[in-house]
XYZ file of C-alpha atoms in Angstrom:
705
model
C -117.233 -171.769 -39.658
C -121.114 -170.178 -38.070
C -123.120 -169.694 -41.492
C -123.919 -166.218 -41.383
C -127.608 -165.800 -43.345
C -129.989 -168.443 -40.875
C -133.648 -169.245 -41.748
C -136.049 -167.378 -39.655
C -136.891 -168.057 -36.513
C -138.340 -167.093 -33.085
C -136.757 -166.685 -29.593
C -139.540 -166.893 -27.476
C -138.280 -165.164 -23.772
C -141.091 -165.529 -21.198
C -140.384 -162.767 -19.697
C -143.401 -164.025 -16.976
C -144.537 -162.090 -14.082
C -145.099 -158.140 -13.411
C -141.019 -158.032 -11.060
C -139.347 -159.950 -14.355
C -140.730 -157.224 -15.916
C -139.855 -154.815 -13.547
C -136.630 -156.664 -13.006
C -136.066 -156.448 -17.499
C -136.531 -153.302 -17.537
C -134.277 -151.781 -14.822
C -131.835 -154.334 -16.125
C -131.747 -153.682 -21.094
C -130.293 -150.138 -20.751
C -126.999 -151.095 -18.817
C -126.343 -153.912 -21.362
C -124.520 -153.532 -24.481
C -124.328 -154.928 -27.688
C -120.243 -155.667 -29.189
C -119.475 -156.052 -32.264
C -116.865 -155.548 -34.596
C -117.403 -154.479 -38.070
C -116.011 -154.174 -41.417
C -117.287 -151.282 -43.906
C -118.311 -152.329 -47.369
C -118.024 -150.139 -48.929
C -119.124 -149.836 -53.115
C -115.743 -148.377 -54.421
C -114.104 -151.269 -54.055
C -116.526 -153.677 -55.779
C -116.245 -154.956 -59.326
C -119.443 -155.466 -59.912
C -121.739 -154.418 -57.763
C -124.660 -154.707 -60.173
C -123.706 -158.547 -58.866
C -123.758 -157.055 -54.527
C -127.442 -155.271 -55.667
C -128.777 -158.055 -57.063
C -127.378 -160.872 -54.115
C -129.181 -157.877 -51.797
C -132.711 -157.863 -53.194
C -132.523 -162.102 -53.523
C -131.448 -162.091 -49.276
C -133.608 -158.771 -48.476
C -130.217 -157.424 -46.757
C -127.802 -154.637 -47.468
C -124.574 -155.104 -47.916
C -122.715 -151.824 -49.773
C -122.032 -149.148 -48.043
C -123.277 -150.979 -44.931
C -121.172 -151.519 -41.793
C -120.750 -155.484 -41.396
C -120.604 -156.761 -38.364
C -118.800 -160.051 -37.914
C -118.280 -160.791 -34.523
C -120.044 -160.297 -31.763
C -120.890 -160.449 -27.694
C -122.195 -158.417 -24.972
C -121.440 -156.434 -22.392
C -122.844 -154.277 -19.120
C -122.212 -151.035 -17.551
C -121.411 -150.464 -14.607
C -120.055 -146.859 -13.573
C -122.100 -143.878 -15.186
C -118.199 -143.285 -16.780
C -118.765 -145.211 -19.787
C -117.326 -148.382 -17.690
C -118.401 -151.852 -18.500
C -117.507 -155.052 -18.109
C -116.649 -158.646 -20.479
C -115.398 -161.630 -21.734
C -111.436 -161.272 -22.951
C -112.690 -163.606 -25.820
C -115.751 -161.538 -27.099
C -112.863 -158.218 -26.876
C -109.763 -159.957 -28.869
C -109.538 -159.810 -32.709
C -108.060 -162.185 -34.434
C -104.691 -161.289 -36.040
C -106.264 -158.125 -38.661
C -104.679 -158.740 -41.359
C -105.749 -162.305 -40.823
C -109.549 -162.066 -40.730
C -109.810 -159.676 -43.783
C -108.358 -161.734 -46.294
C -110.255 -165.202 -45.160
C -113.220 -163.824 -43.822
C -114.332 -161.988 -47.078
C -114.071 -165.192 -48.751
C -115.964 -167.201 -45.715
C -119.013 -165.350 -46.065
C -119.010 -164.322 -50.066
C -118.956 -168.521 -49.788
C -122.041 -168.829 -47.680
C -124.050 -166.613 -49.639
C -122.957 -168.422 -52.950
C -124.953 -172.011 -50.868
C -127.539 -170.550 -50.136
C -127.914 -169.055 -52.924
C -125.956 -169.085 -55.929
C -128.662 -171.030 -57.807
C -129.618 -167.424 -59.232
C -125.871 -167.534 -60.660
C -123.899 -168.814 -62.963
C -119.485 -169.525 -62.298
C -118.017 -166.607 -63.549
C -120.030 -164.126 -61.804
C -119.650 -166.608 -58.708
C -116.333 -165.476 -59.138
C -116.643 -162.550 -58.943
C -119.315 -161.991 -56.526
C -116.404 -163.873 -54.564
C -113.514 -161.538 -55.679
C -115.014 -158.299 -54.868
C -116.011 -159.672 -50.984
C -112.713 -160.643 -50.347
C -111.865 -157.238 -51.816
C -114.888 -154.944 -49.600
C -113.775 -156.872 -46.808
C -109.609 -156.445 -47.288
C -110.433 -153.001 -48.418
C -112.616 -151.873 -45.935
C -112.460 -149.512 -42.304
C -112.482 -151.644 -39.075
C -114.186 -150.527 -36.225
C -115.088 -152.668 -32.725
C -118.019 -150.479 -31.520
C -120.874 -150.968 -28.795
C -124.386 -150.497 -29.184
C -126.330 -149.106 -25.872
C -130.469 -148.264 -26.142
C -130.210 -147.989 -30.152
C -126.515 -145.935 -29.867
C -123.696 -146.680 -31.117
C -120.472 -145.257 -29.081
C -116.443 -146.280 -29.678
C -114.812 -149.158 -27.490
C -112.043 -147.694 -26.109
C -109.361 -151.416 -23.695
C -108.802 -150.166 -21.479
C -108.251 -153.571 -19.646
C -107.928 -157.630 -20.863
C -107.176 -160.729 -18.762
C -103.648 -162.458 -20.025
C -105.097 -166.108 -21.979
C -104.437 -168.323 -18.420
C -106.315 -166.116 -16.341
C -109.914 -165.615 -15.965
C -111.622 -164.375 -18.707
C -112.396 -160.951 -18.876
C -112.300 -157.318 -19.781
C -112.660 -154.162 -19.597
C -113.990 -151.335 -21.833
C -114.915 -148.139 -21.714
C -118.223 -146.347 -23.581
C -116.837 -143.063 -25.236
C -119.503 -140.089 -24.825
C -120.602 -137.930 -22.978
C -123.853 -140.006 -21.656
C -124.406 -140.545 -17.952
C -124.522 -143.782 -18.027
C -126.733 -146.621 -16.085
C -124.708 -148.208 -13.541
C -125.348 -152.063 -12.505
C -124.709 -152.445 -9.171
C -122.124 -155.757 -9.063
C -122.592 -158.105 -6.135
C -121.077 -158.044 -3.171
C -118.016 -161.200 -3.247
C -119.073 -162.502 -0.425
C -121.670 -163.591 -1.605
C -120.793 -165.855 -3.783
C -120.683 -169.283 -2.967
C -122.891 -172.257 -3.108
C -125.425 -171.192 -1.077
C -126.491 -169.184 -4.495
C -127.262 -172.636 -5.258
C -131.236 -172.763 -6.157
C -131.435 -168.893 -6.698
C -133.728 -167.845 -9.291
C -131.322 -164.940 -11.495
C -131.120 -163.508 -14.863
C -129.313 -163.764 -17.883
C -129.006 -160.733 -20.118
C -127.094 -160.532 -24.121
C -127.906 -160.033 -27.526
C -128.215 -163.856 -27.717
C -126.058 -164.444 -31.773
C -125.594 -161.166 -31.733
C -125.544 -159.653 -35.273
C -126.887 -162.867 -37.318
C -130.442 -161.331 -35.113
C -130.115 -158.817 -36.311
C -130.023 -159.007 -40.196
C -133.549 -160.824 -39.407
C -135.216 -158.961 -37.054
C -133.462 -155.497 -38.199
C -132.942 -154.128 -34.631
C -130.821 -155.040 -32.131
C -133.053 -156.863 -28.881
C -131.912 -156.958 -25.220
C -132.697 -161.069 -24.161
C -133.610 -161.959 -20.835
C -133.890 -165.811 -20.097
C -135.280 -166.364 -16.462
C -133.798 -170.512 -14.026
C -131.856 -171.261 -11.901
C -128.778 -172.054 -10.665
C -127.698 -174.911 -10.455
C -123.463 -176.236 -9.083
C -121.047 -173.455 -7.189
C -117.743 -175.113 -8.351
C -114.198 -172.622 -7.232
C -112.965 -172.760 -10.992
C -113.112 -170.255 -13.620
C -116.339 -170.867 -14.569
C -117.485 -171.072 -10.638
C -121.832 -170.676 -11.237
C -123.759 -173.419 -13.018
C -127.271 -171.889 -14.388
C -130.155 -172.898 -16.558
C -130.914 -169.225 -17.538
C -130.756 -169.764 -21.299
C -127.055 -168.443 -23.138
C -126.110 -168.719 -26.701
C -123.715 -167.128 -29.502
C -123.359 -163.120 -28.491
C -124.740 -163.690 -25.012
C -120.676 -164.189 -23.977
C -119.950 -161.181 -21.545
C -123.520 -160.841 -20.105
C -124.678 -160.203 -16.729
C -126.006 -162.724 -14.678
C -128.288 -161.368 -12.797
C -130.611 -162.239 -9.292
C -133.931 -160.688 -8.133
C -132.271 -157.664 -6.524
C -130.715 -156.903 -10.176
C -127.566 -157.574 -8.586
C -124.673 -158.763 -10.879
C -124.156 -162.496 -9.486
C -121.478 -163.433 -12.321
C -120.316 -162.532 -16.306
C -121.653 -165.374 -18.927
C -119.432 -166.641 -20.511
C -119.624 -170.536 -22.219
C -122.091 -173.526 -22.565
C -122.477 -177.293 -23.084
C -124.668 -178.190 -25.750
C -126.673 -181.609 -25.408
C -129.429 -182.694 -24.469
C -129.653 -180.895 -21.204
C -127.691 -177.684 -21.993
C -125.337 -176.341 -18.887
C -124.681 -172.455 -18.711
C -121.653 -170.676 -17.376
C -120.610 -168.193 -15.829
C -117.519 -166.023 -14.303
C -118.657 -166.092 -10.575
C -118.834 -161.220 -10.261
C -116.356 -162.051 -7.566
C -113.396 -163.012 -9.714
C -114.103 -159.533 -11.528
C -113.814 -157.554 -8.148
C -110.253 -159.412 -8.188
C -109.290 -158.231 -11.502
C -110.275 -154.568 -11.360
C -109.113 -154.478 -7.607
C -105.336 -155.704 -8.784
C -105.174 -152.775 -12.030
C -106.075 -150.572 -10.083
C -109.992 -149.230 -10.111
C -110.603 -149.001 -6.704
C -112.727 -146.106 -7.474
C -115.139 -148.298 -9.911
C -116.152 -150.763 -7.279
C -116.686 -147.885 -4.741
C -118.876 -146.208 -7.064
C -120.818 -148.730 -8.296
C -120.905 -150.009 -4.549
C -122.517 -146.528 -3.875
C -125.153 -147.347 -6.219
C -127.593 -144.285 -6.496
C -130.198 -146.729 -6.357
C -132.340 -147.865 -3.273
C -131.546 -151.683 -2.719
C -135.595 -151.866 -1.762
C -137.282 -153.534 1.429
C -137.025 -156.236 3.224
C -140.219 -158.532 4.303
C -142.969 -158.524 2.222
C -143.204 -155.471 0.375
C -143.026 -156.134 -2.857
C -142.804 -153.480 -5.880
C -144.920 -153.025 -8.307
C -144.002 -151.894 -11.796
C -144.155 -148.163 -11.985
C -142.181 -148.501 -8.978
C -144.105 -147.885 -5.905
C -143.835 -150.959 -2.985
C -147.534 -152.926 -2.682
C -148.964 -152.366 0.984
C -151.925 -153.176 3.410
C -153.450 -149.992 4.230
C -151.385 -151.114 7.595
C -148.281 -151.110 7.578
C -145.682 -151.121 10.450
C -142.112 -149.110 9.845
C -140.080 -150.725 11.708
C -135.771 -150.240 11.683
C -133.478 -147.669 13.191
C -135.525 -147.327 16.271
C -135.799 -143.394 16.478
C -136.120 -142.272 12.789
C -138.810 -139.568 11.835
C -141.998 -140.612 9.951
C -142.935 -138.203 7.564
C -145.995 -139.461 5.655
C -147.399 -136.656 2.741
C -144.338 -134.098 3.589
C -146.335 -134.114 8.170
C -144.235 -135.083 11.391
C -146.368 -138.210 12.296
C -143.770 -139.608 14.213
C -140.783 -141.867 15.512
C -140.169 -145.220 14.336
C -141.223 -148.080 15.297
C -144.508 -147.215 14.193
C -148.460 -148.223 12.904
C -149.519 -146.315 9.780
C -153.162 -146.353 8.617
C -152.473 -145.273 4.858
C -155.354 -142.829 4.361
C -155.156 -142.463 0.465
C -154.471 -145.059 -2.232
C -151.071 -143.309 -3.083
C -149.203 -141.634 0.141
C -145.564 -140.754 0.317
C -143.788 -141.551 3.150
C -139.655 -140.496 4.034
C -138.793 -141.771 6.506
C -135.637 -139.999 8.224
C -132.647 -142.020 10.425
C -129.086 -141.061 11.018
C -127.846 -142.608 9.171
C -129.843 -140.914 6.307
C -133.022 -140.517 4.232
C -135.120 -143.193 2.724
C -137.996 -142.166 0.495
C -140.942 -144.491 -1.083
C -143.625 -144.133 -2.612
C -147.090 -146.662 -0.769
C -150.558 -147.257 -3.336
C -152.832 -149.026 -0.795
C -153.791 -152.277 -2.412
C -157.965 -153.705 -1.132
C -157.374 -156.933 -1.700
C -154.074 -157.084 0.740
C -155.109 -157.401 3.796
C -153.357 -157.763 7.570
C -149.949 -156.075 8.736
C -147.319 -155.186 6.244
C -143.720 -154.886 8.196
C -142.183 -152.150 5.801
C -137.769 -152.035 6.640
C -136.283 -148.707 5.297
C -133.186 -150.264 4.059
C -130.427 -147.611 4.810
C -127.354 -149.177 2.597
C -126.413 -146.045 0.676
C -128.886 -143.279 2.167
C -128.738 -140.383 0.126
C -126.863 -136.930 2.376
C -126.699 -133.649 1.381
C -123.202 -132.371 0.465
C -122.303 -128.277 -0.257
C -118.500 -127.618 -1.093
C -118.182 -124.393 -2.204
C -114.864 -121.375 -2.605
C -114.121 -119.123 0.123
C -113.616 -116.150 -2.665
C -115.977 -118.086 -4.260
C -114.251 -119.116 -7.542
C -115.293 -121.560 -9.372
C -112.923 -124.741 -9.166
C -113.609 -128.956 -10.187
C -113.943 -131.193 -7.358
C -113.571 -135.160 -7.575
C -114.213 -137.106 -5.631
C -112.606 -140.817 -5.270
C -111.345 -139.636 -8.930
C -114.939 -139.137 -10.553
C -116.172 -135.354 -11.221
C -119.220 -134.350 -9.721
C -119.037 -130.455 -10.880
C -117.441 -127.072 -10.014
C -117.826 -125.162 -7.011
C -120.097 -123.800 -6.077
C -121.905 -127.310 -5.644
C -124.906 -128.670 -3.918
C -125.975 -132.493 -4.466
C -126.369 -135.735 -2.500
C -124.264 -138.280 -2.122
C -124.631 -142.022 -0.414
C -123.362 -142.271 3.155
C -119.616 -142.949 2.881
C -116.133 -142.259 3.624
C -114.659 -139.878 0.766
C -111.619 -138.548 -1.109
C -111.751 -135.110 -2.271
C -109.527 -133.514 -4.348
C -109.512 -129.573 -6.174
C -108.513 -128.250 -9.222
C -107.779 -125.098 -11.138
C -105.446 -122.947 -12.790
C -103.020 -121.551 -11.135
C -104.122 -122.157 -7.451
C -103.337 -125.381 -5.375
C -106.010 -126.560 -2.815
C -104.943 -129.711 -0.395
C -106.567 -132.598 -0.372
C -109.697 -133.618 2.371
C -111.362 -136.814 3.431
C -114.594 -136.128 4.159
C -117.688 -139.084 6.289
C -120.940 -138.637 5.148
C -123.260 -139.273 7.381
C -126.307 -137.156 8.611
C -124.080 -136.468 12.185
C -121.246 -134.482 10.256
C -120.798 -131.376 9.154
C -121.509 -131.196 4.721
C -121.113 -127.636 4.700
C -117.371 -128.118 3.354
C -115.295 -124.295 2.216
C -112.066 -125.011 0.213
C -109.253 -121.706 0.277
C -106.226 -123.031 -2.199
C -103.161 -121.593 -1.530
C -101.224 -119.549 -4.960
C -99.747 -122.071 -7.228
C -97.406 -121.149 -10.405
C -97.927 -122.290 -13.992
C -95.922 -124.049 -16.290
C -95.845 -123.878 -19.519
C -93.495 -125.035 -22.551
C -93.111 -121.936 -25.626
C -92.504 -125.482 -28.123
C -93.130 -128.943 -26.699
C -93.206 -130.234 -29.746
C -89.465 -130.498 -29.446
C -89.996 -132.943 -26.061
C -90.369 -136.511 -26.123
C -91.805 -139.215 -22.930
C -90.122 -141.356 -21.664
C -92.989 -141.557 -19.288
C -96.026 -142.472 -19.099
C -97.112 -139.260 -22.645
C -100.610 -138.386 -20.559
C -97.792 -136.939 -17.498
C -96.153 -134.931 -19.940
C -98.826 -133.179 -21.926
C -100.655 -132.625 -18.606
C -96.864 -131.213 -17.122
C -95.951 -129.959 -20.299
C -97.438 -128.840 -22.823
C -100.549 -128.118 -20.467
C -100.760 -125.462 -17.680
C -100.454 -127.328 -13.757
C -98.757 -125.607 -10.290
C -96.252 -125.154 -7.874
C -96.883 -124.791 -4.592
C -93.508 -123.713 -3.597
C -92.772 -121.811 -6.793
C -89.489 -124.095 -8.126
C -88.916 -125.974 -10.516
C -86.584 -128.639 -10.515
C -84.730 -130.305 -13.808
C -82.198 -132.759 -13.445
C -79.865 -134.596 -16.178
C -77.531 -136.714 -14.843
C -75.192 -134.245 -12.324
C -76.686 -131.546 -13.502
C -78.839 -129.958 -11.851
C -81.063 -126.572 -12.724
C -83.630 -124.951 -10.073
C -85.462 -122.480 -11.581
C -87.890 -119.714 -9.816
C -91.285 -119.369 -11.519
C -90.659 -116.805 -12.837
C -88.016 -117.471 -15.165
C -87.315 -118.974 -18.635
C -84.461 -121.655 -18.714
C -82.798 -123.623 -21.229
C -82.988 -127.037 -21.737
C -79.360 -128.393 -23.821
C -79.681 -132.161 -25.844
C -80.470 -135.798 -23.498
C -82.734 -137.035 -21.283
C -84.376 -135.308 -17.260
C -86.570 -135.428 -14.841
C -88.371 -133.047 -13.437
C -89.110 -132.581 -10.354
C -92.665 -129.882 -8.900
C -92.143 -130.450 -4.613
C -95.478 -128.749 -3.031
C -97.806 -130.469 -5.273
C -99.799 -132.509 -4.349
C -100.653 -134.795 -7.311
C -96.736 -134.269 -7.873
C -94.594 -134.306 -5.007
C -92.096 -137.313 -5.008
C -93.370 -138.446 -9.178
C -90.605 -137.191 -10.910
C -91.163 -137.091 -14.507
C -89.464 -138.006 -16.848
C -88.805 -136.508 -20.999
C -86.356 -136.699 -22.996
C -85.164 -132.990 -25.193
C -84.079 -134.072 -28.342
C -82.796 -130.393 -29.173
C -81.945 -127.105 -27.664
C -85.526 -126.216 -25.952
C -86.835 -122.798 -23.448
C -89.240 -122.978 -20.986
C -90.768 -120.388 -20.091
C -92.058 -120.888 -16.443
C -93.847 -117.411 -16.141
C -97.077 -118.565 -19.006
C -100.162 -120.591 -17.819
C -102.199 -121.011 -20.725
C -104.925 -118.662 -19.872
C -105.237 -115.328 -18.864
C -107.494 -112.729 -16.569
C -107.378 -109.067 -15.771
C -106.029 -106.972 -12.936
C -107.610 -103.773 -11.222
C -105.523 -101.006 -10.627
C -107.336 -98.960 -7.618
C -107.236 -95.242 -7.533
C -104.761 -95.552 -10.842
C -103.532 -91.856 -12.046
C -102.896 -90.662 -14.694
C -98.480 -90.159 -15.209
C -97.684 -94.020 -12.550
C -95.321 -96.511 -13.921
C -96.636 -100.095 -13.696
C -94.407 -103.570 -14.967
C -95.882 -107.080 -14.773
C -92.861 -109.760 -13.867
C -90.614 -106.978 -14.632
C -92.035 -106.169 -18.238
C -93.552 -102.211 -18.100
C -96.302 -101.647 -18.938
C -97.026 -99.577 -22.263
C -99.616 -97.216 -22.205
C -100.635 -98.064 -18.329
C -104.976 -97.527 -17.212
C -106.924 -98.813 -14.297
C -107.500 -101.943 -15.667
C -105.474 -104.238 -17.245
C -106.769 -106.880 -19.060
C -105.128 -110.186 -20.256
C -102.247 -111.138 -17.701
C -101.515 -114.039 -18.321
C -102.678 -115.789 -14.795
C -100.863 -116.945 -11.919
C -98.864 -115.096 -9.541
C -97.256 -112.318 -10.811
C -95.242 -109.367 -9.651
C -96.791 -106.047 -9.588
C -94.857 -102.609 -9.403
C -95.951 -99.303 -9.632
C -94.254 -96.266 -9.616
C -94.925 -92.635 -9.381
C -92.488 -89.350 -8.723
C -92.653 -88.657 -4.843
C -95.007 -91.855 -4.001
C -93.873 -94.480 -2.432
C -93.747 -97.395 -4.329
C -96.159 -100.672 -4.751
C -94.663 -103.994 -5.483
C -96.923 -106.921 -4.476
C -97.732 -110.819 -5.581
C -100.983 -111.007 -6.526
C -103.143 -114.276 -8.590
C -104.887 -113.405 -11.308
C -107.284 -115.745 -12.214
C -109.935 -116.216 -15.003
C -112.582 -114.267 -13.821
C -110.435 -111.589 -13.155
C -111.428 -110.695 -9.661
C -107.448 -109.996 -9.048
C -107.245 -106.025 -7.950
C -104.500 -103.891 -5.961
C -105.221 -100.755 -4.556
C -102.519 -97.724 -4.870
C -102.052 -95.892 -1.364
C -100.706 -92.433 -2.950
C -98.610 -92.301 0.187
C -95.808 -89.563 0.300
C -92.252 -90.940 -0.439
C -89.182 -90.819 1.125
C -87.101 -88.495 -0.297
C -90.485 -85.909 0.384
C -90.061 -87.300 3.722
C -86.079 -86.553 3.586
C -86.020 -83.414 2.687
C -88.987 -83.091 5.957
C -87.139 -84.680 8.403
C -84.434 -83.669 7.702
C -85.539 -79.703 6.560
C -86.855 -79.912 10.341
C -83.126 -81.054 11.247
C -81.489 -77.756 10.603
C -84.414 -75.490 11.379
C -84.044 -76.555 15.276
C -80.471 -77.146 14.985
C -79.981 -73.157 13.353
C -82.408 -71.678 15.769
C -80.230 -73.432 19.282
C -77.866 -72.527 17.594
C -78.598 -68.784 16.977
C -80.346 -68.466 21.210
C -77.016 -69.805 22.409
C -75.599 -66.960 21.074
C -77.417 -65.250 23.364
C -75.711 -66.504 25.864
C -72.779 -64.911 24.683
C -74.242 -61.299 24.874
C -74.632 -60.124 27.997
C -76.282 -57.078 26.486
C -79.150 -59.607 24.567
C -80.283 -60.722 27.486
C -83.969 -58.529 29.219
C -82.378 -56.221 32.116
C -81.645 -58.203 35.555
C -82.270 -56.538 38.765
C -80.148 -59.040 40.643
C -76.642 -60.921 39.649
C -78.067 -64.145 40.882
C -81.610 -63.336 38.502
C -79.292 -62.597 35.129
C -77.714 -65.772 36.450
C -80.305 -68.122 36.358
C -82.268 -66.963 32.371
C -78.168 -67.725 31.568
C -78.256 -71.178 32.586
C -82.416 -71.525 30.668
C -81.234 -69.852 27.450
C -78.372 -72.953 27.314
C -80.364 -75.566 27.701
C -83.761 -74.294 25.526
C -80.237 -73.667 23.224
C -79.092 -77.261 23.962
C -82.463 -79.210 23.474
C -83.247 -77.240 20.225
C -79.490 -78.861 18.367
C -79.817 -81.983 20.391
C -83.401 -83.057 19.347
C -82.353 -80.613 15.314
C -79.679 -84.329 15.884
C -82.146 -86.714 16.227
C -83.884 -85.663 13.475
C -81.446 -85.972 11.864
C -81.597 -90.053 11.534
C -84.547 -90.473 10.063
C -84.177 -87.685 7.311
C -80.685 -90.143 6.490
C -82.683 -92.936 7.096
C -86.104 -91.687 4.262
C -83.373 -90.730 2.476
C -81.424 -94.502 2.406
C -84.311 -96.080 1.778
C -85.485 -93.361 -1.278
C -81.639 -94.320 -3.304
C -83.185 -98.311 -2.045
C -86.327 -97.369 -3.798
C -84.614 -95.388 -6.732
C -82.032 -98.400 -7.677
C -85.131 -100.709 -7.376
C -86.582 -98.614 -9.871
C -83.548 -98.499 -11.569
C -83.080 -102.077 -12.268
C -86.902 -102.421 -12.764
C -86.384 -100.158 -15.245
C -82.957 -101.028 -16.565
C -84.661 -104.952 -17.535
C -87.479 -104.089 -19.735
C -86.150 -105.266 -23.273
C-alpha cells in the first residue's frame, strides 16, 4: 500500500518550444483525471476534534470531503463524452473489502507521519473514525476535466487475459473535445525514433492534495522499440502512477497509444498499448460509429512540407508562397479570387486569409508573413477531412431529429458543415416514419436533402408497470413505455401458439405469460421481435401516443357531428385541440350533406386540417333524380293518351298528315317514359348510397359509449 501523503516535491515539465506548447494547449482539454473516491462524513466520526487537529497538522481537509483512493487518466475520443482508458484504472476491488481495509491503511499512514502529536488512545480513536468514515462513506467514480466533475459510466471492460483497455463515457451535456486516433496501419516498426508526448495526471490524488489543483502533465520523448505484444510501444516520455490510461500522441496530435506500464531502474522504460488494439477493441464491441466520427475529426490535419504553425494557430510563411496540391483548385486571398493551383502568391500583408476550394472540399487558413523567412514556402492543402455544407429539410416543414451514423446532429430544418464522407442518415419523429438515407457528401453531389415521411401508428401501454422485459430494458422502454410508429398499422403479438393481430386503433387485452411483439414496416424494429412478460392481465391502448395536437375543420357549421376514432366530440368547434398524435380516423356528419370520413395525421405543430365540402347529400340527390324520373314518366303517359283520342290531335288536311302527327306523339311519349325510367337508376343508386351512409352513421353513433 503506497503512502497517501508524501513530502512536498516539484515535478518539472519541460514543454520546450512553442511547437510543443501548441501541442500541450490542444491536447490538455481532452485528458481526464479518473478518481475512485469516498465521501468522509463528519457524522460518522466519534472524535471529530482529533480529525480536525490532524487537518491542522497536515494542512489538508478530511471531514465532509471526498477523498480519492485510486486514480488514473483517460482521454476523450468523441464529442459525446466517450473516452478510452485502462482496465486497471476502471476496475476496483470488491467494494466491501476496500471499505474494510482502506480506512485503516490511510490512518496508519497518517499516524506514521504525525503520531508524535497524539496519545495511544487518541491514535486508536483516529483509526476507529477513519474505519467508520470509509465503511459508511458514499463511493463514487468521477472524472475531472478542465476542473469540471462528471459522473463516469463504464461501458466496456476487456477481459483479464486480453489487452488492458476500457471504454467509458462522461455523463453530461457538454460538447467535449476529442483527440483523433492515428490510423492502425501506422502502428509498426516505422514508429521507432518518432517524437512522442505522454499526457496524464502523474501520482494523481497525491499531487492534487499537495498543490490543491489538478494539472495535466506532458512529457516529451522518443519511441525506442516496437513489439507485437500487448505493450507494443516502448518509449522514454516519462509516465508514473496516475498516468495510466492517458494518451501517447505524436507531433500531429494523433493518439499512437495508451500509457499503461513502466519498468523502474537505472533507465526507466515506459510502455503503451498501440492504438490499433484499441480500434479493434471498439470495433468488436459495436462502436464503429465512434471510430467513423473520430476519423472525421473536424480539426484540420494541417499542411505538409515546411510550413509551421505558431501559438495562435497561424501558418508561418515567407512573402513568396507556392500553393500546390490539387490542380485547378480555386484560390482566394482575403476573399478575392486570384487564380488556380498550382500558383505562386506574393503575400501583400503581414496576415492574410487563404481559402482553397478543391473537388474534395475546402481548405482555409490564416497565413502569417515573416520577414525572417527567405525563399519560397510551399503549401500543400490537406483535404483529408474537408468540410462540405449540408442542408436537410422536411417536405412539410416539420421538426424531425436527424442522426448520422448514430450521432444526433439536430432537428430540421438543419444546415451544417460535415467532413467529406459517406453517411448513413436516419430520422426520428413522433407518429411519422422516415426512411433512412445513405448519402455521399462531396463537393460534386447535391447536398440539399428533402425528406418525406409516411404516417405512422402510435403504440402506447396503459399500465406498462405490469410488464417486465426479458429482452433489453431499453427496447421495452422505447416500445412499451413510450411511443413508437408502425408503418403498416398492424402489430403482431405472440405467446406460444396464441397469435393476436391488432390494428393501431384497437385496444388489446394480453393475458399473463411471455409474449413477443413484432412491428412490420417499421425500419427500426422490423425483424427484431420484442420479448416481454405480462405479470397479470393488461390492456394496451394503441390509439395513444403520449402527445397531442390540434385539428382545424374548415367550412365548419353548427349542427355538425364530429367523431374521432369512433368517439363523438362534444360541442365540436372549428378547431379541435388536444387530439392524440398519430393517424386519426375522422368522421363528420351533417344532415342533407355528403359525410366526410378520412384518415389524417395529427402532428404536434397543430398543422393538421380538413376542408369540409358542403355537397348535396345522397338523399337529396335520390329525391331529385326520382322526382325528375316520375315527372318525365307522367308527362310521357299523359302525352301517350293523346294518341288514343283522335279529337285531341290538331286538325289535319289529310289522313296522311294525321298519321304522321300520331307517330310523332307516340315517339315523344315513349322517349319521355324511357328517359324517366332511366333516371330511376341513379335515384335508386343514390338511395342505396344514402342507406349505406345512414347505416355507417348509425354504426358510428352506436359505437359511442
